[in-house]
Coordinates of C-alpha atoms in Angstrom, one line a residue:
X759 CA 0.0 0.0 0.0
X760 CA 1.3 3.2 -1.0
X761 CA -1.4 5.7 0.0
X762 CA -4.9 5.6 1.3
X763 CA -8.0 7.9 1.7
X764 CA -11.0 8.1 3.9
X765 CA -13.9 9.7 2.4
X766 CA -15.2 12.7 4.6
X767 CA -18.5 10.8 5.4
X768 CA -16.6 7.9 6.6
X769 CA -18.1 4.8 3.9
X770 CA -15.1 4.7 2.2
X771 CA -11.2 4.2 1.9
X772 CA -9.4 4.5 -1.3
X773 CA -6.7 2.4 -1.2
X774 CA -3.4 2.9 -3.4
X775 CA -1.2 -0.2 -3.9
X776 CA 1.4 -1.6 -6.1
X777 CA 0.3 -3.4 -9.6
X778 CA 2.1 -4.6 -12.4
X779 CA 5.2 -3.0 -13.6
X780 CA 6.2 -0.1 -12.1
X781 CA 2.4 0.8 -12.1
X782 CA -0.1 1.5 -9.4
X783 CA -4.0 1.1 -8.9
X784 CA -6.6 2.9 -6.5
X785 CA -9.4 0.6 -5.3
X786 CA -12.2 2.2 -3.1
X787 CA -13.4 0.1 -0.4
X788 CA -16.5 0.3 2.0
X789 CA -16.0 0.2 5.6
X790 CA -17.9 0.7 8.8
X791 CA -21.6 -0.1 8.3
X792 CA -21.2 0.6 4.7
X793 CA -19.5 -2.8 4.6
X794 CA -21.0 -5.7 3.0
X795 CA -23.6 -3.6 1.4
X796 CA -21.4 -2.7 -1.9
X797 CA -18.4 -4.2 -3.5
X798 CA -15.0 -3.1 -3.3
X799 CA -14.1 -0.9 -6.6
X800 CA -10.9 -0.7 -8.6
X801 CA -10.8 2.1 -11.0
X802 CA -11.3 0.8 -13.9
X803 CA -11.7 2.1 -17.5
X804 CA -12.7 0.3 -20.9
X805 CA -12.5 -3.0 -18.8
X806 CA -8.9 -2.1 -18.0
X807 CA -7.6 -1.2 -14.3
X808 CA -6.3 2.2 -14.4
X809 CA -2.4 3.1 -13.5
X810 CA -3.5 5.6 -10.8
X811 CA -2.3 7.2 -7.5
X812 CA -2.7 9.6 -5.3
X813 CA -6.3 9.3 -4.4
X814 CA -8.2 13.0 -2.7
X815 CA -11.9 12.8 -1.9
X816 CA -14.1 15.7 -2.5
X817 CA -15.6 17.7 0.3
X818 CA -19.1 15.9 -0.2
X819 CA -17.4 12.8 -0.7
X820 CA -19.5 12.3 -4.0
X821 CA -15.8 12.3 -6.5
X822 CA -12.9 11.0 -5.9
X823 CA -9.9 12.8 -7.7
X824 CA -6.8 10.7 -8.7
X825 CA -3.6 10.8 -10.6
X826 CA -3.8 8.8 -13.7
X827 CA -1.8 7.6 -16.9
X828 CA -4.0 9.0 -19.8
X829 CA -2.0 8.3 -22.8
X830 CA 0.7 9.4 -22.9
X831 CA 0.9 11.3 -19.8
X832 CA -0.5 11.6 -16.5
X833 CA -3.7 13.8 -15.8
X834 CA -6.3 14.5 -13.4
X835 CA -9.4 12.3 -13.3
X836 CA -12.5 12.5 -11.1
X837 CA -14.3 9.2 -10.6
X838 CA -17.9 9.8 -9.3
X839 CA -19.0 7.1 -6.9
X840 CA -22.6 7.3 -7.0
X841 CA -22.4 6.8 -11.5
X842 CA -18.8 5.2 -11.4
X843 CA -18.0 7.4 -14.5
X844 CA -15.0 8.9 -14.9
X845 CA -14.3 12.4 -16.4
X846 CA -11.0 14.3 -16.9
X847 CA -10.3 17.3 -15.2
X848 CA -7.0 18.0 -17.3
X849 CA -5.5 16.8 -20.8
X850 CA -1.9 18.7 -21.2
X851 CA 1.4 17.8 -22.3
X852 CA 3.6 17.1 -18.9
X853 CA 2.3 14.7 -15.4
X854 CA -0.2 16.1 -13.5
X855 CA -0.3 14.6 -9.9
X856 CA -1.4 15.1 -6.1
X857 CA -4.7 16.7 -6.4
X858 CA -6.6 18.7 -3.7
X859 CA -9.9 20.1 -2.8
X860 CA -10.6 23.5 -1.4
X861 CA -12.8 23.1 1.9
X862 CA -16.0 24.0 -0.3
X863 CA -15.5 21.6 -3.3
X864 CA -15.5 24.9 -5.6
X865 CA -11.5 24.8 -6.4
X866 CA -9.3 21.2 -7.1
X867 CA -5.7 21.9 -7.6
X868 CA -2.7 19.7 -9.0
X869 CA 1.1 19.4 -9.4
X870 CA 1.8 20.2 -13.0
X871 CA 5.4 19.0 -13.9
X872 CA 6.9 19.4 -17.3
X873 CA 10.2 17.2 -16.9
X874 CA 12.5 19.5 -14.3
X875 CA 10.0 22.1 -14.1
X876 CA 7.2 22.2 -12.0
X877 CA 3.9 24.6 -11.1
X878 CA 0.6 24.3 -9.3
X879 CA -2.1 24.9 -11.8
X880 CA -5.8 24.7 -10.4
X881 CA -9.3 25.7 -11.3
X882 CA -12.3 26.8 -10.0
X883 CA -15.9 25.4 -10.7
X884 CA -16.7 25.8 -14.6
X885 CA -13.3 28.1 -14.5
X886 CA -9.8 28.2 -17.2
X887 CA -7.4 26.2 -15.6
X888 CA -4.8 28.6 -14.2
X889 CA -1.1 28.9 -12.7
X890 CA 1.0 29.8 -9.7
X891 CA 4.7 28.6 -8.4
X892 CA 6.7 30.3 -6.0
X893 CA 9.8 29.7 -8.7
X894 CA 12.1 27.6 -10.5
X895 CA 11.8 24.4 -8.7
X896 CA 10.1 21.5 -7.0
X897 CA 6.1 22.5 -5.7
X898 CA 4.6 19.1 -3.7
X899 CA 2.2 18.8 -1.0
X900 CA -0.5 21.3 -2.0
X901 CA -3.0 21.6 0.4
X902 CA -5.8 24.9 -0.4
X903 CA -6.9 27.4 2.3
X904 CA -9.3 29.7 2.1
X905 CA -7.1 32.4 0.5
X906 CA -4.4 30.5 -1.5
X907 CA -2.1 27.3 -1.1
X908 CA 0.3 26.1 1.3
X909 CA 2.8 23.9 -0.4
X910 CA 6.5 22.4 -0.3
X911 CA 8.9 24.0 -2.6
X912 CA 12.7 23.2 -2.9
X913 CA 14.8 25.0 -5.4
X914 CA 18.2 24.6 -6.1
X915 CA 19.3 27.5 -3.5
X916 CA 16.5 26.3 -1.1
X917 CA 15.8 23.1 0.7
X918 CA 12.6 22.4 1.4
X919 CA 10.0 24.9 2.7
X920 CA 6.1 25.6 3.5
X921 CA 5.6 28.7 1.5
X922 CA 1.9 29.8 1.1
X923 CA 0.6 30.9 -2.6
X924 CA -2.4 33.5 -3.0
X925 CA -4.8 32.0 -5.8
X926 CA -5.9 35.2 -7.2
X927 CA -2.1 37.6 -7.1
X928 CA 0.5 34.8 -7.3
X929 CA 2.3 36.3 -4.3
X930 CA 4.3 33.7 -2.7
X931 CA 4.8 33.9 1.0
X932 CA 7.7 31.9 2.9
X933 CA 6.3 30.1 6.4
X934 CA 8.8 27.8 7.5
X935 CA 13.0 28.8 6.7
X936 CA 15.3 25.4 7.3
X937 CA 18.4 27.4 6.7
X938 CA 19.0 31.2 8.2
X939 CA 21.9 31.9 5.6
X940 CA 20.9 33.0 2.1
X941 CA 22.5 31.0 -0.3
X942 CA 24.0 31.0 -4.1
X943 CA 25.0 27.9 -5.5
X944 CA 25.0 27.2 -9.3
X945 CA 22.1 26.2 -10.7
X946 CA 21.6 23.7 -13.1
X947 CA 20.1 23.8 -16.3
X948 CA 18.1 21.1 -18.2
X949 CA 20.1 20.1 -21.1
X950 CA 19.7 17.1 -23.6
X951 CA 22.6 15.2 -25.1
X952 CA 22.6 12.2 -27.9
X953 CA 22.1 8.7 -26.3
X954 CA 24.2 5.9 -28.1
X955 CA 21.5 5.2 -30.7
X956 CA 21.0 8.9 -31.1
X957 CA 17.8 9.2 -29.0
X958 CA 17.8 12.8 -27.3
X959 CA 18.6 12.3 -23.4
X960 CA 17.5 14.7 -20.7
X961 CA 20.0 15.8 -18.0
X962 CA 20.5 18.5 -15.1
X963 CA 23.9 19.9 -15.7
X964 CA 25.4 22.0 -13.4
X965 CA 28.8 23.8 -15.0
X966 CA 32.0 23.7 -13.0
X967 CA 35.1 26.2 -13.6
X968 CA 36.9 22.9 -13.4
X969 CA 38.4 20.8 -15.9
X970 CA 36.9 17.5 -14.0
X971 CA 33.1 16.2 -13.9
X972 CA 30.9 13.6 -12.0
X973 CA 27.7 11.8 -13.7
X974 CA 25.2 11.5 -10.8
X975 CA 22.9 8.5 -11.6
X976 CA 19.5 8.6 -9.8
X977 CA 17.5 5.8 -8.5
X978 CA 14.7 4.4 -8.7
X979 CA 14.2 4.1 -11.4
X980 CA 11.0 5.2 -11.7
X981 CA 11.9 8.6 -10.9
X982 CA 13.8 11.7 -12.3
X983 CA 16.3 14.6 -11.0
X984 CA 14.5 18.1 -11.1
X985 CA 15.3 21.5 -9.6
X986 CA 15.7 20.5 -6.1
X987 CA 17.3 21.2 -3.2
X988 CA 20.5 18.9 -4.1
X989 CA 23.4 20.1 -1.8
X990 CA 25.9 17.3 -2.8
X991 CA 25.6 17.6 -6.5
X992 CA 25.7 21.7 -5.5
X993 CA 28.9 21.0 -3.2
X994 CA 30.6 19.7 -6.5
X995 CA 29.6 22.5 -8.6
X996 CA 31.1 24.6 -5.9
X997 CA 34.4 22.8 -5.9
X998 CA 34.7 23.0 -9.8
X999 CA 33.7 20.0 -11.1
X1000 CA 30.9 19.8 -13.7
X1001 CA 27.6 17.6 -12.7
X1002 CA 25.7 16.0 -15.3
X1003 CA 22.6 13.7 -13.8
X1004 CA 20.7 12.1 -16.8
X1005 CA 17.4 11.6 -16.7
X1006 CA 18.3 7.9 -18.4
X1007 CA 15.3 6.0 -20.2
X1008 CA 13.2 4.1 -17.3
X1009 CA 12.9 7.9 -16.1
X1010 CA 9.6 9.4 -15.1
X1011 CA 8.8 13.0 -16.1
X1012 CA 9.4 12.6 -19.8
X1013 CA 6.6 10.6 -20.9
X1014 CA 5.1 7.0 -20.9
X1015 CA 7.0 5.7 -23.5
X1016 CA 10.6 6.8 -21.8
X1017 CA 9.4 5.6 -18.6
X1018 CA 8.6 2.1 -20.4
X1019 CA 11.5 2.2 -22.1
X1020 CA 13.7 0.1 -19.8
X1021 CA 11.1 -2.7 -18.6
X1022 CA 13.0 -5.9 -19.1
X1023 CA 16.0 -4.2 -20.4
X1024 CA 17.9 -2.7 -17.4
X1025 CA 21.1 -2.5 -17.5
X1026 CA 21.0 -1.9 -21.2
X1027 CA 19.4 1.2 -22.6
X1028 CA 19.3 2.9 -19.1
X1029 CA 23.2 2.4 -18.9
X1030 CA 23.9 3.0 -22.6
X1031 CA 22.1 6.3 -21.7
X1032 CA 24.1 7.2 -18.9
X1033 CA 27.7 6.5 -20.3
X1034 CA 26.3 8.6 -23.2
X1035 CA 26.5 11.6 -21.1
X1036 CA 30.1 11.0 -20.0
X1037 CA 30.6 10.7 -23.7
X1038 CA 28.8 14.3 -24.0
X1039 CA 31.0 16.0 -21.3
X1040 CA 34.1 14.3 -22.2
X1041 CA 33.8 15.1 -26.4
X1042 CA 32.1 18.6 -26.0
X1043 CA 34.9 20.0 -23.7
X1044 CA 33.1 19.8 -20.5
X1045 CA 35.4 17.6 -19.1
X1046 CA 39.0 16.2 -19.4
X1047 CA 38.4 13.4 -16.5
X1048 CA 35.0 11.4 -15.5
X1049 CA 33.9 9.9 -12.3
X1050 CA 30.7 8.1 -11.7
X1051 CA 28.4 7.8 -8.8
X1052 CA 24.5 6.9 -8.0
X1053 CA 22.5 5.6 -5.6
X1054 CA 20.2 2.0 -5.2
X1055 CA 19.5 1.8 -9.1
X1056 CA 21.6 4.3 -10.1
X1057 CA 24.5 2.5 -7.7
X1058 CA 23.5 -0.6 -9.9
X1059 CA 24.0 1.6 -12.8
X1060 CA 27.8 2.8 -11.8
X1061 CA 28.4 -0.6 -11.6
X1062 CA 27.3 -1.6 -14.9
X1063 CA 28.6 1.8 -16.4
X1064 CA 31.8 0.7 -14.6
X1065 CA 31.8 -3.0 -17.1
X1066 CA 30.5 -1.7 -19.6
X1067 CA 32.2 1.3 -20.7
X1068 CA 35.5 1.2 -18.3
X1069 CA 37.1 3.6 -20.8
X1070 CA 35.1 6.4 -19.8
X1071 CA 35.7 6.9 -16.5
X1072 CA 38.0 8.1 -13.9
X1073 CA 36.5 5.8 -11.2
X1074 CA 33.5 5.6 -9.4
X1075 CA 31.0 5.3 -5.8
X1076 CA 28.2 2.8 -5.8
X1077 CA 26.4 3.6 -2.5
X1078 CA 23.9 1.1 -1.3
X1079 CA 23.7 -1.2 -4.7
X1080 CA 23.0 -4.0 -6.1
X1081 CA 25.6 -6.1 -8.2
X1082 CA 23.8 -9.6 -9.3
X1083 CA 20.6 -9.6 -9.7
X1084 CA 19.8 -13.3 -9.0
X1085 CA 21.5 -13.1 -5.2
X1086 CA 19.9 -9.5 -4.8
X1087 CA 16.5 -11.2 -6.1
X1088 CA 16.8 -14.5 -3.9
X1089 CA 17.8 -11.9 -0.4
X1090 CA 15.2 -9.8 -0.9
X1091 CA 11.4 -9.2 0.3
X1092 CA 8.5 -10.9 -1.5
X1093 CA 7.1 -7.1 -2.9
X1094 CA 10.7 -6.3 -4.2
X1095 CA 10.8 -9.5 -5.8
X1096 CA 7.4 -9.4 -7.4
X1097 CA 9.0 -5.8 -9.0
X1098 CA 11.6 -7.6 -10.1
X1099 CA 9.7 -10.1 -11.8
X1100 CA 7.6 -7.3 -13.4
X1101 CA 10.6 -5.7 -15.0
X1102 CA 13.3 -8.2 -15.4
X1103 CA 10.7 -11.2 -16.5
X1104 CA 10.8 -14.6 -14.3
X1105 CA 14.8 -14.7 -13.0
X1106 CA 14.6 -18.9 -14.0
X1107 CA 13.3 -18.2 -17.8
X1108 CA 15.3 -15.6 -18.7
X1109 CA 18.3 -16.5 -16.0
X1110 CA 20.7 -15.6 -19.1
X1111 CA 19.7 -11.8 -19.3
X1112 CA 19.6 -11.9 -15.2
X1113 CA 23.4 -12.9 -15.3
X1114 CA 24.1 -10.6 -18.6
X1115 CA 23.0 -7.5 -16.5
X1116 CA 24.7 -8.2 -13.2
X1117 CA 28.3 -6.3 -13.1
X1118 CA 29.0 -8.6 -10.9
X1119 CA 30.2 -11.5 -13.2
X1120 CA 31.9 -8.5 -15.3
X1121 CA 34.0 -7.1 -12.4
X1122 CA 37.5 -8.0 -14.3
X1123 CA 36.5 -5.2 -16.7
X1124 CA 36.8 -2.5 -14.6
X1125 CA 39.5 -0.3 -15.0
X1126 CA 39.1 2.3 -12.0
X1127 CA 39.3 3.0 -8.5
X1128 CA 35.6 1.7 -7.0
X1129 CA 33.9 2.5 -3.6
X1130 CA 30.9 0.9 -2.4
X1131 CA 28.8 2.1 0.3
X1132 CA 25.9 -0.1 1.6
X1133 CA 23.7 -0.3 4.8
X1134 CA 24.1 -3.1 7.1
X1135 CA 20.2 -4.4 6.5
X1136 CA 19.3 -3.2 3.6
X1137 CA 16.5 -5.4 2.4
X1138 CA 16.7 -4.1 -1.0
X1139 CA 19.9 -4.3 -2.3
X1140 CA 21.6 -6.5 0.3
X1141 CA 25.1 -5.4 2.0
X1142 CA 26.5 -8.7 0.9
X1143 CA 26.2 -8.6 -2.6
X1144 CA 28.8 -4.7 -2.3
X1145 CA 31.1 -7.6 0.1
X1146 CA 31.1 -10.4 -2.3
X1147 CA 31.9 -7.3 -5.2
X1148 CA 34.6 -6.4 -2.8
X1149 CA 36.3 -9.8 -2.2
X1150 CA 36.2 -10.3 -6.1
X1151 CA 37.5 -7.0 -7.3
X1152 CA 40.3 -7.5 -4.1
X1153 CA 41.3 -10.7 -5.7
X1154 CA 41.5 -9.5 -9.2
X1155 CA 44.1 -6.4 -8.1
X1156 CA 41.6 -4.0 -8.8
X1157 CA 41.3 -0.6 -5.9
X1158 CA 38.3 -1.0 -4.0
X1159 CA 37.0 0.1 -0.5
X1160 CA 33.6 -0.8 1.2
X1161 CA 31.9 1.6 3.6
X1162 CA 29.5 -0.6 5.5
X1163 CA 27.3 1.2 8.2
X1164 CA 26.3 -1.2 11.1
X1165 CA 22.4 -0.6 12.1
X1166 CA 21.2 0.9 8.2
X1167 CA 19.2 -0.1 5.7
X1168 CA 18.5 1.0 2.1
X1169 CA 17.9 5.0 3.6
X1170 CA 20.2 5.9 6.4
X1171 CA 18.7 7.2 8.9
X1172 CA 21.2 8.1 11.8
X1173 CA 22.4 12.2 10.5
X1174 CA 26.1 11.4 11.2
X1175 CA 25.9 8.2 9.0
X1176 CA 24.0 10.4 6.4
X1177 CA 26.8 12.9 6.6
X1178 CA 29.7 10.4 6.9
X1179 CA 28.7 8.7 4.1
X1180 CA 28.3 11.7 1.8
X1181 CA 31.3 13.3 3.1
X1182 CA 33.5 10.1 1.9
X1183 CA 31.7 9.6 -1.2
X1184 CA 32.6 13.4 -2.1
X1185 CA 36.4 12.8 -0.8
X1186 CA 36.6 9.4 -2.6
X1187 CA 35.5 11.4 -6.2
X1188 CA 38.1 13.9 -5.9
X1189 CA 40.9 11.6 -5.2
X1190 CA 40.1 9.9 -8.6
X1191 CA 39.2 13.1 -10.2
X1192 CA 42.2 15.1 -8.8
X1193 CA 45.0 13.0 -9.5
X1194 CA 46.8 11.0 -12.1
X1195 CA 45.0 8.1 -13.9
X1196 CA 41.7 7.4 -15.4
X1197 CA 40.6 8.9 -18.6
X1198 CA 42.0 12.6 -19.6
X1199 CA 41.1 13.8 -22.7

């Protein structure tokens, strides 16, 4: 279960859980004395469950609003539970997600995201649709008031915030402030480079005075980088280097079709993507010297980038990853392993591609200093597959050191292991970057 919502009159609980794929489904279920009386219902449309999230109920708790894969993109749709029709509230180019009522039912607002870029656009009963943002950055969480919205917003010179937007001026107002200093790092820019087959690849890139750069691989991988409050990739900008984070196919943000793109292939387009963009920096003079670095799939992804394409880079940090994706598969819980299943296909029937995408039976390629940083019980990408890569690339000569931290999981959560571990990560990329070896173009 990923999200659930009571309806205001108490009958019913929509219920958001994992489906197939990477997708999810909303089923609406009656509780309390409405129980028994009616079925369960899944949201459904042309006799096809819907891939929808993020369920809101409606003042009168008559519609429920949802997130929902309309084509090509995701878009606003209001179910009513008394016809079970569905009509759709927006149809645009970009995801719309995390709708919201005002107190009155007269105003519904949304998340409108256009790959980096995001805005809250809502509208008013028989009203245009309309837009607001407090700037260039992340908005999440809305939540209307009487007057305006309170929402979250992160930019790249702010971590996240409660500011409050009027509806009718625009004017942003600030209500919570995580850091008293005022503060000017770079930031990025959304750029788009050639993939190896040519296909155009999204990317953050934040430009460093340096002649060195880091590819920062992001997990998930149903996910993508944006403007958002991003210290470490910020901290690197700072101390010269340039940053470029791909938003590699198997991305969200850009589409169903990219997102899609990488079902049953990972560790094959998705990484063809990302050493693509240390081919960018590295042949448009962006960089004479490449390191590489990600997190959970996109520590996966250093490791494959690390196989695959060893000429590229300088060397590079894998924290919390995964190296072989039949020990990874048999360690893990049984809702990671049903994702598994749904994107890499059953790991006995296609055991070959399983073993062809795990850098683990590759490690004799790599050509670079590697650090691996893992949680002690991590349940999705178990500590012992970064020890077994350790023992292996120890025995083949190759520079490696492990970072284990006793009492984590997949997230740390204890602040000095957080800052630790991206403290060493940070030191480990400039003693690749800054010294001799590696590729220097």
């Amino acid at each position: 279960c990923w999200d659930a919502a009571w309806s205001p009159d108490g009958k019913w609980i929509a219920v958001e859980s994992e489906a197939a794929a990477s997708e999810r489904s909303i089923h609406i279920v009656p509780v309390g004395r409405h129980k028994g009386k009616v079925r369960a219902i899944q949201l459904m449309q042309d006799g096809k469950a819907l891939n929808a999230q993020h369920p809101a109920w409606s003042p009168d708790s008559k519609s429920l609003a949802f997130s929902c894969e309309n084509g090509e993109w995701f878009n606003i749709g209001l179910f009513d539970v008394e016809t079970q029709e569905i009509a759709w509230a927006t149809d645009s180019t970009g995801d719309d997600t995390q709708p919201c009522w005002s107190r009155s039912g007269d105003v519904i607002g949304w998340v409108h995201s256009e790959g980096a870029r995001t805005r809250f656009q809502f509208r008013e009963r028989g009203g245009a649709i309309r837009e607001i943002k407090v700037g260039e950055g992340v908005h999440a969480h809305p939540q209307i008031t009487a007057d305006g919205v309170v929402i979250l917003f992160e930019g790249a010179n702010h971590p996240p915030d409660l500011w409050k937007i009027a509806l009718d001026s625009g004017e942003a107002t600030q209500l919570t402030k995580s850091l008293e200093a005022d503060l000017n790092f770079p930031p990025p820019e959304e750029v788009w480079y050639a993939g190896m087959d040519g296909a155009q690849v999204p990317a953050l890139l934040y430009r460093g005075a340096g002649d060195c750069a880091a590819l920062d691989i992001h997990g998930g991988p149903n996910w993508h980088l944006q403007f958002s409050w991003n210290p470490v990739l910020s901290l690197m900008a700072l101390r010269g280097w340039t940053v470029l984070a791909p938003n590699y196919r198997g991305s969200t943000g850009y589409g169903k079709q990219w997102q899609n793109a990488s079902r049953y292939d990972m560790g094959g387009v998705d990484n063809d993507d990302c050493a693509a963009g240390a081919k960018y920096l590295l042949e448009n003079g962006l960089a004479k010297k490449v390191a590489v670095t990600g997190r959970s799939h996109g520590g996966y992804l250093t490791m494959t980038c690390l196989t695959g394409y060893p000429e590229l880079f300088a060397g590079g940090s894998a924290v919390v990853p995964f190296l072989n994706w039949i020990k990874s598969h048999r360690e893990s819980r049984e809702d990671l392993k049903h994702w598994n299943i749904e994107n890499m296909g059953d790991p006995e029937e296609n055991k070959e591609l399983w073993i062809a995408r795990s850098p683990y039976f590759f490690l004799d390629k790599v050509a670079a200093p590697v650090q691996l940083i893992c949680g002690e019980n991590d349940p999705r990408c178990p500590a012992s597959d970064s020890m077994d890569a350790r023992d292996k690339l120890a025995e083949l000569g190759k520079e490696v050191e492990l970072l284990l931290y006793e009492g984590e999981g997949h997230a740390f959560y204890k602040i000095e292991n957080i800052v630790d571990a991206e403290v060493r990560r940070v030191e480990f990329l400039e003693k690749v970057l800054e010294r001799g070896g590696g590729v220097d173009r």
